[in-house]
Structure formats: structure tokens, C-alpha cells
PDB file of C-alpha atoms in Angstrom:
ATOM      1  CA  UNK S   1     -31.379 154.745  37.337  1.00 46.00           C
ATOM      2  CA  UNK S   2     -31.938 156.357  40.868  1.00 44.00           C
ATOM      3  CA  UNK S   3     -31.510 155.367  44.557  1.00 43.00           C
ATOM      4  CA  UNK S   4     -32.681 157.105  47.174  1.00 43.00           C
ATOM      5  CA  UNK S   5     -30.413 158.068  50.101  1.00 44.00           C
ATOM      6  CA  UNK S   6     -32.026 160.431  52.020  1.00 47.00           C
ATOM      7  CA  UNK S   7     -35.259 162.785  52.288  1.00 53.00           C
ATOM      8  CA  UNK S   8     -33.646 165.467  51.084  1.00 67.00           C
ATOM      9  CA  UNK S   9     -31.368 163.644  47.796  1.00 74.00           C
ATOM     10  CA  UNK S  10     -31.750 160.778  45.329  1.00 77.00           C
ATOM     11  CA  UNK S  11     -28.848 159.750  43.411  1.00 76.00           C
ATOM     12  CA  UNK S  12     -28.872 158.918  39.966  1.00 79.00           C
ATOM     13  CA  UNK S  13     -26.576 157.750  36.881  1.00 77.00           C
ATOM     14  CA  UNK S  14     -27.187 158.091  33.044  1.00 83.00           C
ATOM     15  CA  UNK S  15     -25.596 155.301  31.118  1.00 79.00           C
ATOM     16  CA  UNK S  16     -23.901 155.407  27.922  1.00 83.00           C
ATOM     17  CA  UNK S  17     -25.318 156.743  25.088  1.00 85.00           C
ATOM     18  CA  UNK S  18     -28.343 158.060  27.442  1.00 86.00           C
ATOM     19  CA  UNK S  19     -29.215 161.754  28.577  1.00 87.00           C
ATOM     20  CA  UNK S  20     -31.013 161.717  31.470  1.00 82.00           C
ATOM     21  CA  UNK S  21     -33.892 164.404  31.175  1.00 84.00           C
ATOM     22  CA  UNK S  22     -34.524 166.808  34.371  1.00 84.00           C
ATOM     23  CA  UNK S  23     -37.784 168.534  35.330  1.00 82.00           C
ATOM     24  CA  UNK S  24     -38.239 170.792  37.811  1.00 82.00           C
ATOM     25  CA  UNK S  25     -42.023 171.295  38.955  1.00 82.00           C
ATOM     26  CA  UNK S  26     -42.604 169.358  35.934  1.00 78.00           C
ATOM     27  CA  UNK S  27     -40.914 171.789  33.670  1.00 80.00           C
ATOM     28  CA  UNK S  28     -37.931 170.974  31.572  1.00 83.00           C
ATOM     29  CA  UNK S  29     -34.255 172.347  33.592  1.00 83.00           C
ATOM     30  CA  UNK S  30     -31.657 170.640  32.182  1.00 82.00           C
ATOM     31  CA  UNK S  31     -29.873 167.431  30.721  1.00 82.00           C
ATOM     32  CA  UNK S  32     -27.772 164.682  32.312  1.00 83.00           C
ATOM     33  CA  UNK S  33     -24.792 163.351  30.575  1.00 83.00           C
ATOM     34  CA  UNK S  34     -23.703 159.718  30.538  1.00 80.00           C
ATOM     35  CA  UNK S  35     -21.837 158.878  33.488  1.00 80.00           C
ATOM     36  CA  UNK S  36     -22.674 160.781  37.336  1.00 73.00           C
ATOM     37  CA  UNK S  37     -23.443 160.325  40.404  1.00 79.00           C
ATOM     38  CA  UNK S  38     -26.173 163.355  40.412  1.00 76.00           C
ATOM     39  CA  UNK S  39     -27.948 164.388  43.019  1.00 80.00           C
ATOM     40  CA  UNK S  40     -31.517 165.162  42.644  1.00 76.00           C
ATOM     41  CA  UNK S  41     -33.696 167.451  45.202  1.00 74.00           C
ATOM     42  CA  UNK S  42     -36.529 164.520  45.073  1.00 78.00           C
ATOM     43  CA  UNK S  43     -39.023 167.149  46.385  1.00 77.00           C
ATOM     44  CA  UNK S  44     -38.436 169.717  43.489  1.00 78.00           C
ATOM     45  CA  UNK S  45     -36.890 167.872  40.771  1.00 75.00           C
ATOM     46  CA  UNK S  46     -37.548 164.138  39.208  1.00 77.00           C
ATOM     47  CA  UNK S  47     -35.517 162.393  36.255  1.00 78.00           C
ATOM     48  CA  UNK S  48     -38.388 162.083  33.568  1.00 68.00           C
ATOM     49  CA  UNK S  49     -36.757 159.776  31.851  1.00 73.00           C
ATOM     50  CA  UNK S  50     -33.682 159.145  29.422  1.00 80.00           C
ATOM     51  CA  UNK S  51     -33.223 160.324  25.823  1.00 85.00           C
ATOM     52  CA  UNK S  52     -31.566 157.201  23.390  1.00 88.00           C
ATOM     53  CA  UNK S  53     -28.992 159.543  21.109  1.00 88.00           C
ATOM     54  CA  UNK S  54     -27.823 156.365  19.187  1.00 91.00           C
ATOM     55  CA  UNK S  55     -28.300 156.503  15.367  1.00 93.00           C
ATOM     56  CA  UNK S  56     -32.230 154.669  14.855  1.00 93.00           C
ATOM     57  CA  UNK S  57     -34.066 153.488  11.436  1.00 92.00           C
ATOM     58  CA  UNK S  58     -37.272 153.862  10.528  1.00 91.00           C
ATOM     59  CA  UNK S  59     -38.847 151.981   7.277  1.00 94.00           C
ATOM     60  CA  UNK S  60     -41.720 152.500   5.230  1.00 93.00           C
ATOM     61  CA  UNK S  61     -44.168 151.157   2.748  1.00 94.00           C
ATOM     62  CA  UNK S  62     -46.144 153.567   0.466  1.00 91.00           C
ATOM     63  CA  UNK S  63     -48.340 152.539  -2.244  1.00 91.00           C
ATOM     64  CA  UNK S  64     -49.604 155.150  -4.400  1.00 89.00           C
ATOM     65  CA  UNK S  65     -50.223 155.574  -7.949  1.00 89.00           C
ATOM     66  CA  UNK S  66     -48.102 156.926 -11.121  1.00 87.00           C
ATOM     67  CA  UNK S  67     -49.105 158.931 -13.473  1.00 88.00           C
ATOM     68  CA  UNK S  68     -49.843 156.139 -15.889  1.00 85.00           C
ATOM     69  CA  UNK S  69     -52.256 154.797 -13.383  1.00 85.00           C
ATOM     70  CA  UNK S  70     -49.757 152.332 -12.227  1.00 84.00           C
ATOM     71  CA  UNK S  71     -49.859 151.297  -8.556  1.00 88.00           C
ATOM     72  CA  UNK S  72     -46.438 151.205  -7.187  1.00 90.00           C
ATOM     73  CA  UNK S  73     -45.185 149.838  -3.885  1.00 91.00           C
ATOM     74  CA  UNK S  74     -42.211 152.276  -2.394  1.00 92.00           C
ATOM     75  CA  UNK S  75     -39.835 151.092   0.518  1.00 94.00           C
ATOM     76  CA  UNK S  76     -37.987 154.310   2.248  1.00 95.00           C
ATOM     77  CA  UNK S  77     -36.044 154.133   4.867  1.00 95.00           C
ATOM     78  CA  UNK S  78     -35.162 157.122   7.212  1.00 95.00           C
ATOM     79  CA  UNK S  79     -32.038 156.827   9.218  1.00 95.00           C
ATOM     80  CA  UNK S  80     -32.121 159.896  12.509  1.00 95.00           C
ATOM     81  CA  UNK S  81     -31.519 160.594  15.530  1.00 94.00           C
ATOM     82  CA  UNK S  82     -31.862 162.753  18.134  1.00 92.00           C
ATOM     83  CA  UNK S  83     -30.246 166.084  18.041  1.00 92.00           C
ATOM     84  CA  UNK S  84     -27.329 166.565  21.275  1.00 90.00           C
ATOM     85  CA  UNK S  85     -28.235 169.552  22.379  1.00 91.00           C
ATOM     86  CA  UNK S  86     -30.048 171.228  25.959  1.00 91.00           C
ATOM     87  CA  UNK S  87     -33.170 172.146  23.243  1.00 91.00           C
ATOM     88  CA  UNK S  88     -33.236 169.320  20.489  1.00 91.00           C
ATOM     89  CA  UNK S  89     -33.013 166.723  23.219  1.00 88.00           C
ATOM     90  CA  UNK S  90     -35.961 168.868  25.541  1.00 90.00           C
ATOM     91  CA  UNK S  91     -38.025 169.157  22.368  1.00 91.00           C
ATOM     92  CA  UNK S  92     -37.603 164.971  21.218  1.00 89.00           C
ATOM     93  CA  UNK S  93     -39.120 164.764  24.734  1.00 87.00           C
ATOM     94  CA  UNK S  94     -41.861 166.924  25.442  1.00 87.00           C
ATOM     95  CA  UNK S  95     -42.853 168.055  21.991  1.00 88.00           C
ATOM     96  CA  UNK S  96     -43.691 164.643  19.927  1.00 85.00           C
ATOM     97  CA  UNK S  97     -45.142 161.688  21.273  1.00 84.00           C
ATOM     98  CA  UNK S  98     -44.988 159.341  18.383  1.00 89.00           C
ATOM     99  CA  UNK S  99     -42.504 160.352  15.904  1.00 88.00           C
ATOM    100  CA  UNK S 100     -42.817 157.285  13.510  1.00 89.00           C
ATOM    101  CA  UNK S 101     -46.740 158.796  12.837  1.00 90.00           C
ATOM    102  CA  UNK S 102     -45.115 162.341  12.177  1.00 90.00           C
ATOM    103  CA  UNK S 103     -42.422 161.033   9.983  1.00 92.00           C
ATOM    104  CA  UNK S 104     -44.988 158.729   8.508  1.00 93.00           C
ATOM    105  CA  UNK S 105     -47.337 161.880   7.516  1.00 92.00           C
ATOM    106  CA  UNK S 106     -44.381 164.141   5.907  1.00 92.00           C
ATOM    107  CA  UNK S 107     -42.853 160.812   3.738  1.00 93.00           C
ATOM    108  CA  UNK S 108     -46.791 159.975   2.547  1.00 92.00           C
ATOM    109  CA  UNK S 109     -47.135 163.792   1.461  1.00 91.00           C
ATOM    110  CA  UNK S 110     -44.217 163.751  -0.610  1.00 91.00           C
ATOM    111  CA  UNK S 111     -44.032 160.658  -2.106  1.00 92.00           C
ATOM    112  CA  UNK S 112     -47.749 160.795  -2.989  1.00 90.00           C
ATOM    113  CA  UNK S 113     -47.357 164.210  -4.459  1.00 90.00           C
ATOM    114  CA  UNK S 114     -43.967 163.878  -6.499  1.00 89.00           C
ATOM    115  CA  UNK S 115     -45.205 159.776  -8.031  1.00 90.00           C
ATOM    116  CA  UNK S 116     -48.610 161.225  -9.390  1.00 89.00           C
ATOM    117  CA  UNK S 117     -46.565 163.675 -11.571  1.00 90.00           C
ATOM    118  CA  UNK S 118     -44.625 160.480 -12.941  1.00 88.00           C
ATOM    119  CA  UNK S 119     -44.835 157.949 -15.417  1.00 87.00           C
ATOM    120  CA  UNK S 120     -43.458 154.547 -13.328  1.00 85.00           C
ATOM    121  CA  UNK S 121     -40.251 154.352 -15.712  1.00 85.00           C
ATOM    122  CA  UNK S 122     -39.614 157.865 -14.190  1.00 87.00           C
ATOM    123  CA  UNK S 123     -40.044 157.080 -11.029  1.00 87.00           C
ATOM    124  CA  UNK S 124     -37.532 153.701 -11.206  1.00 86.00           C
ATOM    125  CA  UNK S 125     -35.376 156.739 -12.855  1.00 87.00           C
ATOM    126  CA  UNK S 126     -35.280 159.539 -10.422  1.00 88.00           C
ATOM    127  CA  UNK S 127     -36.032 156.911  -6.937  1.00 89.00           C
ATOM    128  CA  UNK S 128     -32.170 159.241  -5.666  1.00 91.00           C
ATOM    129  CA  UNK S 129     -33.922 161.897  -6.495  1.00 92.00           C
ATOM    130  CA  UNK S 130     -36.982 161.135  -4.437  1.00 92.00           C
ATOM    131  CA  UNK S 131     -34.862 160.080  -1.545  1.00 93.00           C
ATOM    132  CA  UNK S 132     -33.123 163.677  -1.481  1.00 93.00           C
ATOM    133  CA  UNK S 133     -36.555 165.491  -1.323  1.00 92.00           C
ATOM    134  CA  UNK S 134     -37.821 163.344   1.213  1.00 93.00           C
ATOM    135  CA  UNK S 135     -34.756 164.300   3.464  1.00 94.00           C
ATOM    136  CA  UNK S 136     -34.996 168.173   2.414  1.00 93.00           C
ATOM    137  CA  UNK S 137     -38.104 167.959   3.875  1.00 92.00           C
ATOM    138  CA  UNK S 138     -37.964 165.884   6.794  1.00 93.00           C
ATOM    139  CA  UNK S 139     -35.059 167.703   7.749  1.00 93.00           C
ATOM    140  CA  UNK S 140     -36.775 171.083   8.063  1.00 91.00           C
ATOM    141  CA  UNK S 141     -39.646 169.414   9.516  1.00 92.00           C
ATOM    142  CA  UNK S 142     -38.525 167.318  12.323  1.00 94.00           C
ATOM    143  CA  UNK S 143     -35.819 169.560  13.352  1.00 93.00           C
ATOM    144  CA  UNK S 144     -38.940 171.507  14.906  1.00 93.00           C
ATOM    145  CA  UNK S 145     -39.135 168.183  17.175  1.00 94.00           C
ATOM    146  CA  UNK S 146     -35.457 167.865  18.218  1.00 93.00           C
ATOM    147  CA  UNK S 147     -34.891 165.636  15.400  1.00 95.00           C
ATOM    148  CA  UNK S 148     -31.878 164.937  12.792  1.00 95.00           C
ATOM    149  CA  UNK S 149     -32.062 163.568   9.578  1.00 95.00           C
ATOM    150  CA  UNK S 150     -29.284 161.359   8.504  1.00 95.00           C
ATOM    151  CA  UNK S 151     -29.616 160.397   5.444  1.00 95.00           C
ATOM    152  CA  UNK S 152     -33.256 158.668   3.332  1.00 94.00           C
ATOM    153  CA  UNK S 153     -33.001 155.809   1.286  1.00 94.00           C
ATOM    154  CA  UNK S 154     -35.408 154.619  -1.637  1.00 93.00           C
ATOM    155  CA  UNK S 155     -34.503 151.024  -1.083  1.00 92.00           C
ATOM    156  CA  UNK S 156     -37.057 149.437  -3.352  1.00 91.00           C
ATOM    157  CA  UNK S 157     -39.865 150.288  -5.727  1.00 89.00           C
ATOM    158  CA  UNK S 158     -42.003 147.451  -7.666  1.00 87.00           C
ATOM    159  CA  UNK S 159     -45.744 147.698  -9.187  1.00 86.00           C
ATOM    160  CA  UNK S 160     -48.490 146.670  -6.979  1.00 72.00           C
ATOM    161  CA  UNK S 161     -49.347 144.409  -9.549  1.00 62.00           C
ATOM    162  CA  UNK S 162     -48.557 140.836 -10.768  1.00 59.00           C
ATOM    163  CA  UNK S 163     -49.350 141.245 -14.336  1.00 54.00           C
ATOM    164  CA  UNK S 164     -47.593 144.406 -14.200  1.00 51.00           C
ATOM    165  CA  UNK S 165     -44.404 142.724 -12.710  1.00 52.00           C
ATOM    166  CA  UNK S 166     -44.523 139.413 -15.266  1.00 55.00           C
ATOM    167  CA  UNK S 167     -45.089 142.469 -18.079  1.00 51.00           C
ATOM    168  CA  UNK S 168     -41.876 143.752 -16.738  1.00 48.00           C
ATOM    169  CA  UNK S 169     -39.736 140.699 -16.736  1.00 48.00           C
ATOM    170  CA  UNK S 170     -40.683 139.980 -20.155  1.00 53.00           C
ATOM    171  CA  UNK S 171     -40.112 143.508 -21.517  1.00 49.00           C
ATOM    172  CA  UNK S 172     -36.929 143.181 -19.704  1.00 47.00           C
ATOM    173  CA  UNK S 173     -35.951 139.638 -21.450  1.00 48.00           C
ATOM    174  CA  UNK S 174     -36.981 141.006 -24.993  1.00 52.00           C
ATOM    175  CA  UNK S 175     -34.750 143.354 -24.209  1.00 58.00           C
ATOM    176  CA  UNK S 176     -32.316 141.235 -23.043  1.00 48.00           C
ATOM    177  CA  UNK S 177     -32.812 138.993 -26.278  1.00 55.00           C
ATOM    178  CA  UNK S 178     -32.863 141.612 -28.850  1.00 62.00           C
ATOM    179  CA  UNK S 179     -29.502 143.228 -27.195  1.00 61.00           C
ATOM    180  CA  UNK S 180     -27.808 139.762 -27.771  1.00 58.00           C
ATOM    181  CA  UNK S 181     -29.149 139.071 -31.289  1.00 63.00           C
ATOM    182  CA  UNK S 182     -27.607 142.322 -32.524  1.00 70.00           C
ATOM    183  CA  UNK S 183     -24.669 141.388 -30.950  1.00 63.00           C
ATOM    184  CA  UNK S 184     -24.615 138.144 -32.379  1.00 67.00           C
ATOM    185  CA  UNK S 185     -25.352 139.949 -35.762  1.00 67.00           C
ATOM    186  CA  UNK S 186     -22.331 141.886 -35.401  1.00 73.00           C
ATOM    187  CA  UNK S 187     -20.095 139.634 -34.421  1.00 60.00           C
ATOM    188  CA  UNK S 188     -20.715 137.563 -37.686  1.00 65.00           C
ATOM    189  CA  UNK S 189     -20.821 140.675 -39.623  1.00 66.00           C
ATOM    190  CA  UNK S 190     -17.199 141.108 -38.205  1.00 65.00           C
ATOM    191  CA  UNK S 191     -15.829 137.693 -38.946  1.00 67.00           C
ATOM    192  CA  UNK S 192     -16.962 137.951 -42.355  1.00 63.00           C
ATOM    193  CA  UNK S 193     -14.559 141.116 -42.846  1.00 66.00           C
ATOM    194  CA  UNK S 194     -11.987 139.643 -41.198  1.00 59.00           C
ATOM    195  CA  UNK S 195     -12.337 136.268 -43.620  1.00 66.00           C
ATOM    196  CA  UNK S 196     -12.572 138.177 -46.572  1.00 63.00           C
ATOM    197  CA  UNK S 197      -9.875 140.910 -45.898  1.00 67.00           C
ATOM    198  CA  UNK S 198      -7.443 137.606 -44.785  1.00 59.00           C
ATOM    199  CA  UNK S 199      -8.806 136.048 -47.933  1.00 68.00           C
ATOM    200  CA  UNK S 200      -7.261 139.234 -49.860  1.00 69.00           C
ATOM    201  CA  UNK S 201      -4.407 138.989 -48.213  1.00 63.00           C
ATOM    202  CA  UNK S 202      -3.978 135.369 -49.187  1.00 57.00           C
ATOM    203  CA  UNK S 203      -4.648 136.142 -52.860  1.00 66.00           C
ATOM    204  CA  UNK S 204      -2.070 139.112 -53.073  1.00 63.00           C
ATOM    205  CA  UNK S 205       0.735 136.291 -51.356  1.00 56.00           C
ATOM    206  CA  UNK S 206      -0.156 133.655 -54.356  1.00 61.00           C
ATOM    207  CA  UNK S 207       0.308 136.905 -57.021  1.00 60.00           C
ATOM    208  CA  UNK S 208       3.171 137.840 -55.705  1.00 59.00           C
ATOM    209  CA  UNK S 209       4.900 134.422 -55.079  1.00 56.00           C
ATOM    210  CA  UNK S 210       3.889 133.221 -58.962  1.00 53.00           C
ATOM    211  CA  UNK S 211       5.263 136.323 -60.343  1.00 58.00           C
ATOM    212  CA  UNK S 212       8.713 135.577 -59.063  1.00 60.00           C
ATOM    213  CA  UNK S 213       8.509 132.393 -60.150  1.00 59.00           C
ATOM    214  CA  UNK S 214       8.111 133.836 -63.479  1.00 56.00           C
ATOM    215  CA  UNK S 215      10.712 135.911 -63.234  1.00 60.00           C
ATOM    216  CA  UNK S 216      13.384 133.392 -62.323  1.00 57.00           C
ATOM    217  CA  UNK S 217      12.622 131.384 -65.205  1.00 57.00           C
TER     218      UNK S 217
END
């Protein structure tokens, strides 16, 4: 925010969580910290504007294909901000206009690249693996901008498809199903010891309680 007081000074405050960005003949000079007054030569220097340095999020929907010709639908999400320095914060300004289209290009690249060389089970599989190479890379490649990478998340994949999902839900419940027949199975198989080893147990008692019966007599 600035208010001018004279011809020769404006002054200005950054507020919290801000950096106020300085030109000089329209060249970057230096940042502005949260707080102030400054005092800005109005007829050399201008306040461009402010940098936000809060932590930001930034999701995505990719639908490619697998290698099983599958069409999948992948939610990422990228968590960043901007990096606090003189540089990272003069770069986030100047350098990129639209940094949801840059991140946007890098994450398509990489998830296109790494799905197509993966069956869809695979990808459900290895979706922490995915995340990690998306932030190798957009780390390396936004830094270039003035920007940090906090941390990616795979947050959901799903096929494209219906029949592909109802496919799923049912390969799922004959899982399901089978997994609790054989447990079923077993579960008799076990009582069926247990009744005949209590059964032995009974059988050895009656022996040995009519042979000293026999032997009191």
C-alpha cells in the first residue's frame, strides 16, 4: 500500500506474509519485508507489486492411457511456494507469468511418459512412486522460476471408464468372497480337529476310569 506525501517521497508498507517488490527504472532493486514505513523516490523507483510467500496448492487432472490401453484419470496435487530470497522472489515475478500452465506442462510430461510404460495395476501400485518423480522434477524445474516444491501428492487414480470401474468392483468382491470362503473353510477344518482331538481325549478318560474300576474289584 502507498501514500504519497510529497513530490519527492511516497510511503509505503508491506503486510504480513507479503514482500513488496522494488523497481528502479523498471528494473528489479530490491525486496520489501513485511512491516515499514519505506520511502520510495516516486520519480525513480515504483513498488511493482507484492510477492504472496504463504504455502499455495495447485491440483490437477490428467487422463492418459496405460500400457494395457486403459484410460486412467490421475488427480496430483502440488503443494509450493515461493522461494524467500532477493533472487527466487525477483525471478517468481518477472520470469513466469502463469505458473499453473508451466507446472501444468512438466506434471503432463511425466505422468504421460511414466503411465504408458505401465500396466494400470502398476500404476495403482507405484501412484508414491509417481508422486516422488513428479516432485524430482518440478523441483529442478521451477526452481529456475523462483519456485519451491513442497511436497506432490497422487491423491486419486480411477479408469476413465465405467465398465472398467464396475469390472473392478466385481473383481474386487470375488476377491473379497473367495478370501472369506477359504476362511470359512478353515475355520471348519479347525473345529473338526479340535472335536475329534477332544473326542480322543474323552475316550482315553472312559479307558482309564473303567480300568480302575476293574482294578478295585
Amino acid at each position: 500500500m502507498s501514500i504519497p506525501t510529497c513530490c519527492c517521497c511516497i510511503v509505503c508498507a508491506v503486510p504480513e506474509s507479503k514482500r513488496g517488490v522494488v523497481t528502479r527504472y523498471g528494473a528489479f532493486k530490491k525486496v520489501l519485508k513485511p512491516g515499514g514505513p519505506y520511502c520510495i523516490d516516486p520519480c525513480f523507483e515504483s513498488v511493482e507489486q507484492t510477492a504472496d510467500m504463504r504455502q499455495r496448492y495447485f491440483d490437477l487432472l490428467v487422463r492418459t492411457k496405460s500400457k494395457d490401453d486403459t484410460e486412467l484419470k490421475i488427480e496430483i496435487q502440488v503443494q509450493f511456494k515461493i522461494l524467500d530470497t532477493p533472487a527466487g522472489i525477483s525471478d517468481a515475478t518477472f520470469k513466469l507469468s502463469n505458473y499453473e500452465e508451466q507446472m501444468s506442462a512438466f506434471i503432463l510430461d511425466i505422468v504421460r511418459t511414466s503411465v504408458s510404460k505401465q500396466d494400470m495395476n502398476d500404476v495403482y501400485e507405484s501412484k508414491d512412486q509417481l508422486a516422488m518423480d513428479i516432485k524430482d522434477a518440478l523441483t529442478d524445474a521451477m526452481k529456475v522460476y523462483g519456485y519451491e516444491i513442497l511436497n506432490t501428492l497422487v491423491t486419486n487414480v480411477e479408469p476413465n471408464s465405467n465398465h472398467v470401474k464396475q469390472s473392478m468392483n466385481e473383481k474386487t468382491k470375488a476377491q473379497y468372497d473367495l478370501e472369506a470362503a477359504q476362511f470359512s473353510a478353515q475355520a471348519d477344518a479347525e473345529r473338526v480337529i479340535v472335536h475329534g482331538e477332544a473326542n480322543k481325549i474323552a475316550q482315553k478318560l472312559l479307558g482309564e476310569g473303567a480300568s480302575r474300576q476293574r482294578q478295585a474289584i
